[in-house]
């Protein structure tokens, strides 16, 4: 579990790249500048782990490109102590970014192998989400709702109704919507029945699948 000055130098370069690509949220950039992304990847990727690229992880999933992580997180407008639901824990990297920004993170992962690996890794890095769950992301976590914001880190063919229901009024839901390519979509809950929708261009994600594996 080594994190060296060289790794920090590579992180600083990555942060600069993200700024150049239009990420302006200082708290997002600070978190990415601190988190040892190489420890979330197979050691064979260590030399590439601070490139702005997605990489394969366990169970046929991927760790998202840092720009995508930063872009989605920036859309959430995270504040300290915000209660955030994350659908698709994956490697735990996005979870770590949110935790470092002071959010209370409740995260759901449907791949049991990944859930076990990540549940083991995060405490070793002193990253402590409020709740990690092995379950079906389409259902969210109704027992812990409502949430200040919800982030979905897999491509969904539609926006799951239970997730919309678990968002508090004024809350933000960030989700990539589409089959092969996704459009990054932001929903802001205006009242009990109305949502304001914004779209932010094309991204590529692994699909959001139903049920547990």
Short mmCIF file of N, CA and C in Angstrom, two decimals, residues 79-147:
data_model
loop_
_atom_site.label_atom_id
_atom_site.label_comp_id
_atom_site.label_asym_id
_atom_site.label_seq_id
_atom_site.Cartn_x
_atom_site.Cartn_y
_atom_site.Cartn_z
N UNK A 79 -21.54 19.34 -0.73
CA UNK A 79 -21.18 20.13 0.45
C UNK A 79 -20.91 19.18 1.60
N UNK A 80 -20.16 19.66 2.59
CA UNK A 80 -19.81 18.82 3.75
C UNK A 80 -21.09 18.31 4.40
N UNK A 81 -21.06 17.04 4.80
CA UNK A 81 -22.18 16.37 5.46
C UNK A 81 -23.39 16.10 4.57
N UNK A 82 -23.26 16.38 3.26
CA UNK A 82 -24.31 15.97 2.34
C UNK A 82 -24.46 14.45 2.40
N UNK A 83 -25.68 14.00 2.37
CA UNK A 83 -25.98 12.56 2.37
C UNK A 83 -26.13 12.15 0.91
N UNK A 84 -25.20 11.31 0.44
CA UNK A 84 -25.16 10.98 -0.98
C UNK A 84 -25.32 9.48 -1.19
N UNK A 85 -26.19 9.12 -2.12
CA UNK A 85 -26.37 7.73 -2.53
C UNK A 85 -25.57 7.51 -3.81
N UNK A 86 -24.69 6.52 -3.77
CA UNK A 86 -23.90 6.17 -4.95
C UNK A 86 -24.37 4.80 -5.46
N UNK A 87 -24.75 4.74 -6.71
CA UNK A 87 -25.17 3.48 -7.32
C UNK A 87 -24.01 2.97 -8.18
N UNK A 88 -23.41 1.85 -7.73
CA UNK A 88 -22.25 1.29 -8.43
C UNK A 88 -20.96 1.66 -7.71
N UNK A 89 -20.70 1.01 -6.58
CA UNK A 89 -19.48 1.30 -5.80
C UNK A 89 -18.24 1.03 -6.64
N UNK A 90 -18.28 -0.07 -7.40
CA UNK A 90 -17.14 -0.41 -8.26
C UNK A 90 -15.86 -0.54 -7.47
N UNK A 91 -14.81 0.10 -7.95
CA UNK A 91 -13.49 0.03 -7.30
C UNK A 91 -13.48 0.79 -5.97
N UNK A 92 -14.46 1.70 -5.78
CA UNK A 92 -14.48 2.53 -4.58
C UNK A 92 -13.82 3.88 -4.78
N UNK A 93 -13.30 4.14 -5.99
CA UNK A 93 -12.58 5.40 -6.23
C UNK A 93 -13.53 6.61 -6.13
N UNK A 94 -14.68 6.51 -6.79
CA UNK A 94 -15.65 7.60 -6.71
C UNK A 94 -16.14 7.78 -5.26
N UNK A 95 -16.33 6.67 -4.57
CA UNK A 95 -16.73 6.70 -3.15
C UNK A 95 -15.70 7.50 -2.35
N UNK A 96 -14.43 7.23 -2.62
CA UNK A 96 -13.34 7.90 -1.90
C UNK A 96 -13.35 9.40 -2.16
N UNK A 97 -13.58 9.79 -3.41
CA UNK A 97 -13.64 11.23 -3.75
C UNK A 97 -14.73 11.92 -2.93
N UNK A 98 -15.92 11.30 -2.89
CA UNK A 98 -17.04 11.89 -2.15
C UNK A 98 -16.75 11.95 -0.65
N UNK A 99 -16.17 10.87 -0.12
CA UNK A 99 -15.84 10.84 1.32
C UNK A 99 -14.83 11.93 1.68
N UNK A 100 -13.83 12.10 0.83
CA UNK A 100 -12.80 13.11 1.09
C UNK A 100 -13.38 14.52 1.03
N UNK A 101 -14.46 14.69 0.30
CA UNK A 101 -15.13 15.99 0.22
C UNK A 101 -16.08 16.21 1.40
N UNK A 102 -16.10 15.25 2.31
CA UNK A 102 -16.89 15.42 3.54
C UNK A 102 -18.31 14.92 3.45
N UNK A 103 -18.65 14.20 2.36
CA UNK A 103 -20.01 13.69 2.21
C UNK A 103 -20.20 12.43 3.04
N UNK A 104 -21.45 12.18 3.41
CA UNK A 104 -21.83 10.91 4.05
C UNK A 104 -22.32 10.01 2.93
N UNK A 105 -21.54 8.99 2.61
CA UNK A 105 -21.79 8.21 1.40
C UNK A 105 -22.44 6.86 1.72
N UNK A 106 -23.53 6.61 1.03
CA UNK A 106 -24.23 5.32 1.09
C UNK A 106 -24.10 4.74 -0.31
N UNK A 107 -23.47 3.56 -0.43
CA UNK A 107 -23.14 3.07 -1.76
C UNK A 107 -23.63 1.64 -1.96
N UNK A 108 -24.10 1.36 -3.18
CA UNK A 108 -24.64 0.03 -3.53
C UNK A 108 -23.83 -0.57 -4.67
N UNK A 109 -23.44 -1.84 -4.53
CA UNK A 109 -22.73 -2.58 -5.58
C UNK A 109 -23.42 -3.93 -5.81
N UNK A 110 -23.64 -4.27 -7.07
CA UNK A 110 -24.36 -5.52 -7.38
C UNK A 110 -23.44 -6.72 -7.62
N UNK A 111 -22.14 -6.47 -7.83
CA UNK A 111 -21.18 -7.58 -8.06
C UNK A 111 -20.56 -7.96 -6.72
N UNK A 112 -20.84 -9.18 -6.27
CA UNK A 112 -20.40 -9.57 -4.93
C UNK A 112 -18.88 -9.56 -4.77
N UNK A 113 -18.19 -10.02 -5.81
CA UNK A 113 -16.72 -10.07 -5.77
C UNK A 113 -16.15 -8.66 -5.57
N UNK A 114 -16.68 -7.73 -6.32
CA UNK A 114 -16.24 -6.33 -6.25
C UNK A 114 -16.59 -5.73 -4.89
N UNK A 115 -17.79 -6.03 -4.43
CA UNK A 115 -18.26 -5.53 -3.13
C UNK A 115 -17.27 -5.96 -2.03
N UNK A 116 -16.84 -7.22 -2.07
CA UNK A 116 -15.91 -7.73 -1.05
C UNK A 116 -14.55 -7.05 -1.13
N UNK A 117 -14.02 -6.93 -2.35
CA UNK A 117 -12.70 -6.31 -2.56
C UNK A 117 -12.70 -4.86 -2.04
N UNK A 118 -13.73 -4.12 -2.44
CA UNK A 118 -13.81 -2.69 -2.09
C UNK A 118 -14.08 -2.48 -0.60
N UNK A 119 -14.92 -3.32 -0.03
CA UNK A 119 -15.21 -3.23 1.43
C UNK A 119 -13.94 -3.45 2.25
N UNK A 120 -13.04 -4.24 1.70
CA UNK A 120 -11.78 -4.53 2.37
C UNK A 120 -10.76 -3.40 2.16
N UNK A 121 -10.76 -2.83 0.95
CA UNK A 121 -9.76 -1.81 0.59
C UNK A 121 -9.99 -0.46 1.29
N UNK A 122 -11.21 0.03 1.27
CA UNK A 122 -11.47 1.40 1.74
C UNK A 122 -11.00 1.66 3.18
N UNK A 123 -11.30 0.75 4.14
CA UNK A 123 -10.82 1.01 5.51
C UNK A 123 -9.30 1.08 5.61
N UNK A 124 -8.60 0.29 4.77
CA UNK A 124 -7.13 0.34 4.78
C UNK A 124 -6.62 1.71 4.36
N UNK A 125 -7.41 2.43 3.56
CA UNK A 125 -7.02 3.77 3.10
C UNK A 125 -7.63 4.86 4.00
N UNK A 126 -8.22 4.42 5.13
CA UNK A 126 -8.87 5.34 6.09
C UNK A 126 -10.03 6.10 5.43
N UNK A 127 -10.71 5.42 4.52
CA UNK A 127 -11.88 6.01 3.86
C UNK A 127 -13.09 5.26 4.39
N UNK A 128 -14.00 6.00 5.02
CA UNK A 128 -15.11 5.32 5.70
C UNK A 128 -16.46 5.85 5.25
N UNK A 129 -17.03 5.23 4.21
CA UNK A 129 -18.39 5.58 3.85
C UNK A 129 -19.35 5.20 4.99
N UNK A 130 -20.51 5.84 5.04
CA UNK A 130 -21.49 5.53 6.09
C UNK A 130 -22.01 4.11 5.94
N UNK A 131 -22.21 3.66 4.69
CA UNK A 131 -22.84 2.36 4.47
C UNK A 131 -22.48 1.83 3.09
N UNK A 132 -21.92 0.63 3.06
CA UNK A 132 -21.66 -0.07 1.80
C UNK A 132 -22.63 -1.24 1.72
N UNK A 133 -23.28 -1.38 0.58
CA UNK A 133 -24.32 -2.40 0.48
C UNK A 133 -24.13 -3.25 -0.77
N UNK A 134 -24.37 -4.56 -0.62
CA UNK A 134 -24.41 -5.46 -1.77
C UNK A 134 -25.87 -5.58 -2.15
N UNK A 135 -26.23 -5.05 -3.33
CA UNK A 135 -27.64 -5.07 -3.69
C UNK A 135 -27.90 -4.56 -5.09
N UNK A 136 -29.16 -4.35 -5.39
CA UNK A 136 -29.64 -3.94 -6.71
C UNK A 136 -29.76 -2.42 -6.76
N UNK A 137 -28.89 -1.79 -7.55
CA UNK A 137 -28.87 -0.34 -7.63
C UNK A 137 -30.17 0.29 -8.12
N UNK A 138 -30.92 -0.44 -8.93
CA UNK A 138 -32.19 0.11 -9.43
C UNK A 138 -33.16 0.43 -8.29
N UNK A 139 -32.99 -0.28 -7.17
CA UNK A 139 -33.91 -0.08 -6.04
C UNK A 139 -33.44 1.03 -5.10
N UNK A 140 -32.15 1.41 -5.22
CA UNK A 140 -31.61 2.41 -4.30
C UNK A 140 -31.53 1.87 -2.88
N UNK A 141 -31.64 2.78 -1.90
CA UNK A 141 -31.63 2.38 -0.49
C UNK A 141 -32.77 3.13 0.22
N UNK A 142 -34.01 2.68 0.02
CA UNK A 142 -35.16 3.41 0.57
C UNK A 142 -35.10 3.60 2.09
N UNK A 143 -34.48 2.66 2.80
CA UNK A 143 -34.42 2.76 4.26
C UNK A 143 -33.60 3.96 4.74
N UNK A 144 -32.72 4.45 3.87
CA UNK A 144 -31.85 5.58 4.26
C UNK A 144 -32.25 6.90 3.59
N UNK A 145 -33.26 6.86 2.74
CA UNK A 145 -33.71 8.05 2.01
C UNK A 145 -34.40 9.01 2.98
N UNK A 146 -34.51 10.32 2.63
CA UNK A 146 -34.11 10.91 1.35
C UNK A 146 -32.63 11.33 1.34
N UNK A 147 -32.09 11.49 0.13
CA UNK A 147 -30.69 11.86 -0.06
C UNK A 147 -30.57 13.28 -0.62
#
